[in-house]
Short mmCIF file of N, CA, C and O in Angstrom, two decimals:
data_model
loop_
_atom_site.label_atom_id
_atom_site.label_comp_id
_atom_site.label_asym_id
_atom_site.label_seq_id
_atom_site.Cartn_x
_atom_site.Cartn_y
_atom_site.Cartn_z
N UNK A 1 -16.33 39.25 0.79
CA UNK A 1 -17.06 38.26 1.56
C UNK A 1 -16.45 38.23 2.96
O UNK A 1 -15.28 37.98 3.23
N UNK A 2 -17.39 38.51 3.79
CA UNK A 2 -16.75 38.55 5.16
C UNK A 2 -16.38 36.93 5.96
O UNK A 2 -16.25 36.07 5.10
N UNK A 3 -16.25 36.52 7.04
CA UNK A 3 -15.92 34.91 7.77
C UNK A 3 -17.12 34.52 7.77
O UNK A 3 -17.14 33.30 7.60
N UNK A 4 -18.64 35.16 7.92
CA UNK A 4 -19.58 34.77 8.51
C UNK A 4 -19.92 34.06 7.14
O UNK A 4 -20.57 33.02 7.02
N UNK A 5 -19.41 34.77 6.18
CA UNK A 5 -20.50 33.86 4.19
C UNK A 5 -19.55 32.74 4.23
O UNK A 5 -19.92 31.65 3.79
N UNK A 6 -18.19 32.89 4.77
CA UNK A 6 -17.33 32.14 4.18
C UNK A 6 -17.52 30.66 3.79
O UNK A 6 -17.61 30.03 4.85
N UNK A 7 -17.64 29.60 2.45
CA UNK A 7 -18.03 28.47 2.65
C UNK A 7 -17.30 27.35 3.39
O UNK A 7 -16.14 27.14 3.04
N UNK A 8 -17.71 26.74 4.19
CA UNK A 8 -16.92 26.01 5.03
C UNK A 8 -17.10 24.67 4.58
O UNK A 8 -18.23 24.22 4.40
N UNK A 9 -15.55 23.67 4.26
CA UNK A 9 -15.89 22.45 3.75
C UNK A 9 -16.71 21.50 4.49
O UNK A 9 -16.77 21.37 5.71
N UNK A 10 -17.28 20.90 3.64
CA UNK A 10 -18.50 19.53 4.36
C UNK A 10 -17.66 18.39 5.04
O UNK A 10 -16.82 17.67 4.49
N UNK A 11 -18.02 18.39 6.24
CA UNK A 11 -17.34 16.98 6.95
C UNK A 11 -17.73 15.79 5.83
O UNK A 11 -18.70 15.70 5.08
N UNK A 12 -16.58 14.95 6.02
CA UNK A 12 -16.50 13.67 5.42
C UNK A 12 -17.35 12.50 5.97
O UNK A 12 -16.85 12.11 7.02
N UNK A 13 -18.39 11.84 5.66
CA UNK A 13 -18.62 10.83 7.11
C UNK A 13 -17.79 10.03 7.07
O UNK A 13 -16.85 10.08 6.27
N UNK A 14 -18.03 8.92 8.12
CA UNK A 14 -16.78 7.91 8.25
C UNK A 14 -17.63 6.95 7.56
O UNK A 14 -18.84 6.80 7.41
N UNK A 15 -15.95 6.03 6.98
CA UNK A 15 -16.32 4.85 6.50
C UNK A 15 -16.90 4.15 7.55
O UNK A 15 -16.71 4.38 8.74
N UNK A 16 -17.80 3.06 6.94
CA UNK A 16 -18.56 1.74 7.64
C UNK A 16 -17.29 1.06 7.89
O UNK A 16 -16.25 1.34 7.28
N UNK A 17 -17.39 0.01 8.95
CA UNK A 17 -16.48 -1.25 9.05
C UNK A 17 -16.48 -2.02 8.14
O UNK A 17 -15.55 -2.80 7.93
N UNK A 18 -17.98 -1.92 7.13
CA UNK A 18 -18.37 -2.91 6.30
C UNK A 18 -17.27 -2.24 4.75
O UNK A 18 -16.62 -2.85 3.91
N UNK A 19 -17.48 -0.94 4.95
CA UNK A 19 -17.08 -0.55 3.35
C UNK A 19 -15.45 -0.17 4.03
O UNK A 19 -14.88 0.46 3.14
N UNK A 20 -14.66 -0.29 5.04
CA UNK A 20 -13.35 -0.20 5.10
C UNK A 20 -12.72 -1.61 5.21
O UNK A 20 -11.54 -1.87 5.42
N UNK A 21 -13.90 -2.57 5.01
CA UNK A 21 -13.35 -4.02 5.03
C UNK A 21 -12.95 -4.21 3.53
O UNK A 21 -11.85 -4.47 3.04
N UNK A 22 -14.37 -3.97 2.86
CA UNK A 22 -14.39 -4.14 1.21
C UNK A 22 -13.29 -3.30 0.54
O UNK A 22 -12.94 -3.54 -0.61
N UNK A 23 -12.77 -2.38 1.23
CA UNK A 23 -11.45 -1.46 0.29
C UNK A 23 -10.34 -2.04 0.94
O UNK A 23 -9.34 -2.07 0.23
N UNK A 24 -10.27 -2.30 1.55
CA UNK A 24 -9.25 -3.01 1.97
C UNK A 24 -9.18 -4.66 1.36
O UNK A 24 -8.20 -5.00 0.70
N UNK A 25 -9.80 -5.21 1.52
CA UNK A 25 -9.37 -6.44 0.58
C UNK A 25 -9.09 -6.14 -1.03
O UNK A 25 -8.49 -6.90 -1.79
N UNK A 26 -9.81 -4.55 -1.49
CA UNK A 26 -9.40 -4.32 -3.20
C UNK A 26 -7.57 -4.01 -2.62
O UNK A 26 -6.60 -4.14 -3.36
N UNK A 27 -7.53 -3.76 -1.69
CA UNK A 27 -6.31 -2.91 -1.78
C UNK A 27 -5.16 -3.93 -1.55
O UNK A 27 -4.20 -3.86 -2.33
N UNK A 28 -5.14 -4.72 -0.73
CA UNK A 28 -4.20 -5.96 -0.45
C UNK A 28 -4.37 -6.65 -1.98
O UNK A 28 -3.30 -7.09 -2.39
N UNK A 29 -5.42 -6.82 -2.84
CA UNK A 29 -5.86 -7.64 -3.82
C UNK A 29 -4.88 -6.43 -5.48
O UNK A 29 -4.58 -6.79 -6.62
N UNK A 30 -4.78 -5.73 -5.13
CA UNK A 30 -4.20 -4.76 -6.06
C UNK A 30 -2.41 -4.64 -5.78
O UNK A 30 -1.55 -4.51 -6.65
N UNK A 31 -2.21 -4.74 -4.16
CA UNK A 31 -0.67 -5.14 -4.30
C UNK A 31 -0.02 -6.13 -4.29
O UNK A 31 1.18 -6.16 -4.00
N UNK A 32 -0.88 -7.34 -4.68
CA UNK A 32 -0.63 -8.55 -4.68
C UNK A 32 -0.21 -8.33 -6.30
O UNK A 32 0.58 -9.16 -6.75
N UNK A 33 -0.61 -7.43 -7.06
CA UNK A 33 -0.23 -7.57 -8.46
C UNK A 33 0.86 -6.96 -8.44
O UNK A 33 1.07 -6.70 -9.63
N UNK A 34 1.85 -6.50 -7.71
CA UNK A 34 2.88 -5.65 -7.59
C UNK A 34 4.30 -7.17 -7.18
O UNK A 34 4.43 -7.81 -6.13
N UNK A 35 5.06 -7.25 -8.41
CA UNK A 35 6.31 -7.88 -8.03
C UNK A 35 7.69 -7.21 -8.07
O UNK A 35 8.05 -6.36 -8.89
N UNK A 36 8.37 -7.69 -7.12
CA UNK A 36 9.93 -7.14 -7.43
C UNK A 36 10.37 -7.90 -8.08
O UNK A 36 10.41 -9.11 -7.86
N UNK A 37 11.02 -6.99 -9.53
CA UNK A 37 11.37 -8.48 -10.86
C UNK A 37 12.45 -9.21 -10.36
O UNK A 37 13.05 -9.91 -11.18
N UNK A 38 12.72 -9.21 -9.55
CA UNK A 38 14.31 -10.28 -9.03
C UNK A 38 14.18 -11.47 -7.98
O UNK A 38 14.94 -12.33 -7.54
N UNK A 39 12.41 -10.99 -7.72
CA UNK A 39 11.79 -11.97 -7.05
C UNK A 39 10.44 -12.62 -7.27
O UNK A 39 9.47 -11.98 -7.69
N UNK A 40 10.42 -13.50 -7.06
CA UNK A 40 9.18 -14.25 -7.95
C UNK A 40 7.83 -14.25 -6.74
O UNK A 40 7.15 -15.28 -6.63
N UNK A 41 7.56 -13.16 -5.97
CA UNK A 41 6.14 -13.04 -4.76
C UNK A 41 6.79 -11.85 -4.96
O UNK A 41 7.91 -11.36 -5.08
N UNK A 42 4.83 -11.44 -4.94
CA UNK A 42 4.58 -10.01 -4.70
C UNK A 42 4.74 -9.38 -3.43
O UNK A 42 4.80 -9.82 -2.28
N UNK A 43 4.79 -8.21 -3.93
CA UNK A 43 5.58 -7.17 -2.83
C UNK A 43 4.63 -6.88 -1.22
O UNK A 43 5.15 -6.14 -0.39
N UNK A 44 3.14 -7.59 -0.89
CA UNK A 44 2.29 -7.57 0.21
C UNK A 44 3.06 -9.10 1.06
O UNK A 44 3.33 -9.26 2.25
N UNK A 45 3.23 -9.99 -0.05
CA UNK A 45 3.68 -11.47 0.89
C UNK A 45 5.15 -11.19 1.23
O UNK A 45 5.52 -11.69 2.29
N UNK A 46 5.98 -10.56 0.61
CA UNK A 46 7.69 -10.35 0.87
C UNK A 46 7.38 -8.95 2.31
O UNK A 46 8.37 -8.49 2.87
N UNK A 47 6.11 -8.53 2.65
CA UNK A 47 6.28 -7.90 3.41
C UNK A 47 6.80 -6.46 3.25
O UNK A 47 7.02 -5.73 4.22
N UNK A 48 6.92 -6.22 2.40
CA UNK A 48 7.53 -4.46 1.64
C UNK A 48 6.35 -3.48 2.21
O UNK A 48 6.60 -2.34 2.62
N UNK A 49 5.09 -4.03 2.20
CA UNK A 49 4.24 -2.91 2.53
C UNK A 49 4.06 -2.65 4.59
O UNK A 49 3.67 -3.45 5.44
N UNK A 50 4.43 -1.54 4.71
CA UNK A 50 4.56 -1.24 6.43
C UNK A 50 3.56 -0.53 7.06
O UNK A 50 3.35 -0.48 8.28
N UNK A 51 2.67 0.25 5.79
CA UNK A 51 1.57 1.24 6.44
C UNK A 51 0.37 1.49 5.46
O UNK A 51 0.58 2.48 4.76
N UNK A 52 -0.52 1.03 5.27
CA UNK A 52 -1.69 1.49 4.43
C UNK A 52 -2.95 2.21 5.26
O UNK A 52 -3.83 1.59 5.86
N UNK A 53 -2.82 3.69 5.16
CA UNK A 53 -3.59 4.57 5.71
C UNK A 53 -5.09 4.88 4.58
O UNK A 53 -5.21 5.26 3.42
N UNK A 54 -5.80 4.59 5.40
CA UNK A 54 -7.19 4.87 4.47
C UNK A 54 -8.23 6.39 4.99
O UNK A 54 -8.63 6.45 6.15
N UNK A 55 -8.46 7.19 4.28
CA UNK A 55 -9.30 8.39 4.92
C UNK A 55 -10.49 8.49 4.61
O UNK A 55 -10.87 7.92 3.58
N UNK A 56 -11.24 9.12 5.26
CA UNK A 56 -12.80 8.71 5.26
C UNK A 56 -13.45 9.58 4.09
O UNK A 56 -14.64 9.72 3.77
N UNK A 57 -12.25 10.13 3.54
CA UNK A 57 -12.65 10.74 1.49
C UNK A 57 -11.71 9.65 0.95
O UNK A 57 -11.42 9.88 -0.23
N UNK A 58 -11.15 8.58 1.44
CA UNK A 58 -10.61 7.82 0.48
C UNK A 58 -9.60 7.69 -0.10
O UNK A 58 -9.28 6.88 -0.97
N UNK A 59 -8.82 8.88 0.58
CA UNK A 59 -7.25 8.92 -0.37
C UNK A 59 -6.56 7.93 0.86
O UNK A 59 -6.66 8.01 2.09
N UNK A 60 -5.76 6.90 -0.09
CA UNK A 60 -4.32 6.07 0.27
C UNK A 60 -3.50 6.66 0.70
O UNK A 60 -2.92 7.38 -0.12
N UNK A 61 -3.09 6.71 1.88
CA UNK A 61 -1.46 6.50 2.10
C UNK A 61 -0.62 5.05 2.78
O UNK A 61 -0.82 4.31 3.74
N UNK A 62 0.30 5.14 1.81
CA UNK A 62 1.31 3.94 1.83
C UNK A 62 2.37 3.90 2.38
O UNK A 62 3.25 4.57 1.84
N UNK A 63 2.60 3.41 3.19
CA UNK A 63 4.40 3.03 3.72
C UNK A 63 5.35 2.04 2.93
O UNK A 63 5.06 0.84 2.92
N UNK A 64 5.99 2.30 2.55
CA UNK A 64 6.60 0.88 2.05
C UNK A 64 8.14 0.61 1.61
O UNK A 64 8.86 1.54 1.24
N UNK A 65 8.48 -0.41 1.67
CA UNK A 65 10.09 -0.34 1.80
C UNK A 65 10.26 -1.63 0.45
O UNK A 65 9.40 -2.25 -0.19
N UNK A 66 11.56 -1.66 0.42
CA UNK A 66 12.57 -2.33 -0.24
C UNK A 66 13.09 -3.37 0.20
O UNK A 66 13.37 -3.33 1.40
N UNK A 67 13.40 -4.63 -0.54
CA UNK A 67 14.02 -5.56 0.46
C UNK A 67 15.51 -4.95 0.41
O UNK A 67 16.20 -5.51 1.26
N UNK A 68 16.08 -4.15 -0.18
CA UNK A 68 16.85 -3.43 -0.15
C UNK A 68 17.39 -2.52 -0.25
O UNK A 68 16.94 -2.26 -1.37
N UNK A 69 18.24 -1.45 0.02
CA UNK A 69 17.95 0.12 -0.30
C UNK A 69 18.32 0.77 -1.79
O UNK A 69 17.94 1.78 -2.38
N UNK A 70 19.50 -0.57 -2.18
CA UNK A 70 20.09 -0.44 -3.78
C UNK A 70 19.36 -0.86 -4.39
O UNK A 70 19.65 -0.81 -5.58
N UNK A 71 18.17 -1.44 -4.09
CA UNK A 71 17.22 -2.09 -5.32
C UNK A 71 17.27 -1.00 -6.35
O UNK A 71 17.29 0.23 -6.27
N UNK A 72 17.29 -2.08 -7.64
CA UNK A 72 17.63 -1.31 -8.83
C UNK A 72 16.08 -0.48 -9.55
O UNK A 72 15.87 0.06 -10.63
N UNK A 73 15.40 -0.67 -8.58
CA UNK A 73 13.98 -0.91 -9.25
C UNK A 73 13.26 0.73 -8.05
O UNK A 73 12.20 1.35 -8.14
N UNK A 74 14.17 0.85 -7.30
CA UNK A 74 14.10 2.07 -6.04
C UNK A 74 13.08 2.73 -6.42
O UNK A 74 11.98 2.90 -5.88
N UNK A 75 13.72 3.27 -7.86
CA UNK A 75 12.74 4.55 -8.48
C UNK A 75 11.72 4.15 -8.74
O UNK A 75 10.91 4.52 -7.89
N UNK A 76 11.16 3.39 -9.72
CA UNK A 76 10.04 3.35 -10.09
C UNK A 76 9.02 2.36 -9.39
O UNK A 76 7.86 2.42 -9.78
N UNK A 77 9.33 1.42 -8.36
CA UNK A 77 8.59 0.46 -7.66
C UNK A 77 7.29 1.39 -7.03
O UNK A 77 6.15 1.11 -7.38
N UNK A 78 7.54 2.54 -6.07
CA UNK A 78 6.82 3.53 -5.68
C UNK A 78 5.57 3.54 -6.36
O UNK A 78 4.48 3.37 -5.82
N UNK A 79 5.84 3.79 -7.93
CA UNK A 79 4.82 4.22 -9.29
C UNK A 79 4.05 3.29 -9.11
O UNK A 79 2.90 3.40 -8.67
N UNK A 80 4.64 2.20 -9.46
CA UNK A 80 3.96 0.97 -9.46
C UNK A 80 2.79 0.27 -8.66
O UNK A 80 1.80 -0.32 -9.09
N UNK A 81 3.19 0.49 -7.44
CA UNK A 81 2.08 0.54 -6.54
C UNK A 81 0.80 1.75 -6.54
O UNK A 81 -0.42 1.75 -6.44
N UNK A 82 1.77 2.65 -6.69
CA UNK A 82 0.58 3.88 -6.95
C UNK A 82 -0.50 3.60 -8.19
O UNK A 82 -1.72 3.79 -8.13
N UNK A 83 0.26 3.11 -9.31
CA UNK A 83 -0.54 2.78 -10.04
C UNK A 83 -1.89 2.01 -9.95
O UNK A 83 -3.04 2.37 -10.22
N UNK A 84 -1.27 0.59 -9.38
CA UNK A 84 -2.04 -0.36 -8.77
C UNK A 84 -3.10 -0.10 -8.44
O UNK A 84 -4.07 -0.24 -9.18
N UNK A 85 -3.18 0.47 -6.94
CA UNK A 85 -4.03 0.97 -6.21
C UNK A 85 -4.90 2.02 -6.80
O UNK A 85 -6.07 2.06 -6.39
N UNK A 86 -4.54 2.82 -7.64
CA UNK A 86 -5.02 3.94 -8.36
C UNK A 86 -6.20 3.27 -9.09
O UNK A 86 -7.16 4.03 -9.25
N UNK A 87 -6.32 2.12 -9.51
CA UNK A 87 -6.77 1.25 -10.41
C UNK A 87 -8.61 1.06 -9.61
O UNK A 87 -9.65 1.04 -10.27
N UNK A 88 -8.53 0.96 -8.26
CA UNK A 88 -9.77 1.06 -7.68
C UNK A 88 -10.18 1.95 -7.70
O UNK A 88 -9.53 2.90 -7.26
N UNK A 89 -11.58 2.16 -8.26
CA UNK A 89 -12.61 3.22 -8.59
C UNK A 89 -12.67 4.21 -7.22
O UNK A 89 -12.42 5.41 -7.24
N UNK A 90 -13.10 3.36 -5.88
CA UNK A 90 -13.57 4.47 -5.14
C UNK A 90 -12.39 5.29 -4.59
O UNK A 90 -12.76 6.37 -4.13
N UNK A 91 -11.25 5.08 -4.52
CA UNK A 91 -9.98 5.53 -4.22
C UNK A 91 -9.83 6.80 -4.29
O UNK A 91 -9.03 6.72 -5.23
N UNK A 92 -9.92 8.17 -4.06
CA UNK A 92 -9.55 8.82 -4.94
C UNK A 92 -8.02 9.47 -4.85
O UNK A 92 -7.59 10.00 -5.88
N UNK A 93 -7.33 9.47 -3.88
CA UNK A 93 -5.95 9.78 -4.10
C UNK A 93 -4.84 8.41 -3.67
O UNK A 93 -5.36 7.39 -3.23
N UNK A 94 -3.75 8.46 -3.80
CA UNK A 94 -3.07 7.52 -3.53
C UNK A 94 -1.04 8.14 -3.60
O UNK A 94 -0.27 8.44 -4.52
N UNK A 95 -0.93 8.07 -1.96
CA UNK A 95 0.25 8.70 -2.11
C UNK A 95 1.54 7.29 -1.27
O UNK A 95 1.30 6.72 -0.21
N UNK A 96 2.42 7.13 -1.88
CA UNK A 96 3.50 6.17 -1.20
C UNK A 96 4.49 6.60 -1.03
O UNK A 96 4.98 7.39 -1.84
N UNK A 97 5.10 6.24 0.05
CA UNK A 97 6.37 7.06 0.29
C UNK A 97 7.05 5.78 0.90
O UNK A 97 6.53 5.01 1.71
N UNK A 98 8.45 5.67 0.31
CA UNK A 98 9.38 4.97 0.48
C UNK A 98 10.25 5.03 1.73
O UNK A 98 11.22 5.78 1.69
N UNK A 99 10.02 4.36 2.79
CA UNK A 99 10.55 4.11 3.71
C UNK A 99 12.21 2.96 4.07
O UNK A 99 12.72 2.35 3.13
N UNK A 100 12.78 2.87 5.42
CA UNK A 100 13.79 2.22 5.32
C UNK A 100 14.14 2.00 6.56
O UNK A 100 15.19 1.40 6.81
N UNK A 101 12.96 2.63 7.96
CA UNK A 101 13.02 2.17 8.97
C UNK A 101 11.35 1.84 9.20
O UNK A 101 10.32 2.45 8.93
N UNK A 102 11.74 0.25 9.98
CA UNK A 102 12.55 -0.50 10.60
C UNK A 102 13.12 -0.91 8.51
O UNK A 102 12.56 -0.59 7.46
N UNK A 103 14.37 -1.67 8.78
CA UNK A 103 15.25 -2.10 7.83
C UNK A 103 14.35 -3.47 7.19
O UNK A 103 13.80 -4.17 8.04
N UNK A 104 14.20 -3.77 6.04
CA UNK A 104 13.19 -5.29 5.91
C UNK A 104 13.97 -6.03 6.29
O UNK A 104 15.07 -5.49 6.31
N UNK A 105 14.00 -7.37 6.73
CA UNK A 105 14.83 -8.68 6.33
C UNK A 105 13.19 -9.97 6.11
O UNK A 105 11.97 -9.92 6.04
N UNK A 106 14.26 -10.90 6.08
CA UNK A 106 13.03 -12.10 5.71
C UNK A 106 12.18 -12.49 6.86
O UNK A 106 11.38 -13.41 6.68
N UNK A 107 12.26 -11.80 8.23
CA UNK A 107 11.32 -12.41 9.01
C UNK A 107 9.95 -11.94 8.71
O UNK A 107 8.94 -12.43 9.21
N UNK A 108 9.99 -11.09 7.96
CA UNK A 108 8.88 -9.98 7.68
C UNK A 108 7.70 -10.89 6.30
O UNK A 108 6.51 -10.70 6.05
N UNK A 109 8.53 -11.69 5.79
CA UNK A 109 7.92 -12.57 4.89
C UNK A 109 6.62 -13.23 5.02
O UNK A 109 6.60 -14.00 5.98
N UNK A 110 5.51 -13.16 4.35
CA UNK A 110 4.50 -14.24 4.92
C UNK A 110 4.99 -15.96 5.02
O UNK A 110 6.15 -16.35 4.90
N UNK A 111 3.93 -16.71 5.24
CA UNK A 111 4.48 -18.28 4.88
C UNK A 111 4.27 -18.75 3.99
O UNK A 111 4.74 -19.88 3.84
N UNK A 112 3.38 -18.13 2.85
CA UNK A 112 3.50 -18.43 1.54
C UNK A 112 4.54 -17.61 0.82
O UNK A 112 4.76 -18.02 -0.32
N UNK A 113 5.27 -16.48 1.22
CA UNK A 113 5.93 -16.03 0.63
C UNK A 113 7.34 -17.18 0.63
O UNK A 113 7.75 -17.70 -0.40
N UNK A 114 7.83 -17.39 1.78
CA UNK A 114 8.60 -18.44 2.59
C UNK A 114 8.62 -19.65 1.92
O UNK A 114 9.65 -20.22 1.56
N UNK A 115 6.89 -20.27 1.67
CA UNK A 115 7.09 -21.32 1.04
C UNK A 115 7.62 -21.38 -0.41
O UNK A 115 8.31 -22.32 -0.80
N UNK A 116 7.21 -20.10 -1.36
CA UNK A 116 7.55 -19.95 -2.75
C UNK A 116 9.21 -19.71 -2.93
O UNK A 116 9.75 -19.85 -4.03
N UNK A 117 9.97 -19.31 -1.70
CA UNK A 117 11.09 -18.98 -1.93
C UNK A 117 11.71 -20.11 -1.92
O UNK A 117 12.61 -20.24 -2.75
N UNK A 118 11.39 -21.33 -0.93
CA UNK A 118 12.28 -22.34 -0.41
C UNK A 118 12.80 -21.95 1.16
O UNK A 118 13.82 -22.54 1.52
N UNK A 119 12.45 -21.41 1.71
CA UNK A 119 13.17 -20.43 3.10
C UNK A 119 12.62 -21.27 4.04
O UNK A 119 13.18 -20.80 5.03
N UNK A 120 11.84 -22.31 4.53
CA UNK A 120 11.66 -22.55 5.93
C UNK A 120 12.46 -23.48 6.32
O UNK A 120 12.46 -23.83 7.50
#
């Protein structure tokens, strides 16, 4: 087969504003089910999540950190989210990668996270 048969992949169209609104609230709504067991708020209000990349075929990419780098939970927290997210139908890939810059601390917290801790 010469370049000229060669099949060339089909552009993706872009998501609507309307349908990157609607995956995006599944997606904040899916890591809200994600806790660090040593803390009682999920891992979107403690601020752990730094980057949620969406592509116009739909695969996730995730940024996301630790409130600490020894968290005992390092290894498998990653999964966890992947899982999560995996969980929405139109999704079809979902990759997270564990980050550590910038460093978390608690300013990064929402104010309900803040309020559930006792912190203001």
């Amino acid at each position: 087969m010469d370049d000229a048969t060669a099949i060339e992949p089909t552009p993706s169209t872009p998501l609507s504003q309307a349908e990157l609104d609607a995956l995006t609230d599944q997606l904040i709504e899916k890591l809200k089910t994600v806790f660090d067991p040593e803390i009682p708020v999920d891992i979107y209000e403690l601020g752990l999540i730094y980057k949620v990349d969406v592509s116009d075929d739909k695969d996730v990419a995730i940024d996301m950190t630790l409130t600490a780098p020894g968290c005992p939970v390092a290894g498998e927290m990653p999964g966890w989210v992947e899982d999560a997210v995996s969980e929405i139908k139109e999704v079809r890939s979902v990759k997270v990668e564990l980050v550590f810059d910038p460093p978390w601390d608690p300013s990064r917290m929402s104010d309900e996270a803040k309020l559930a801790l006792n912190m203001f």
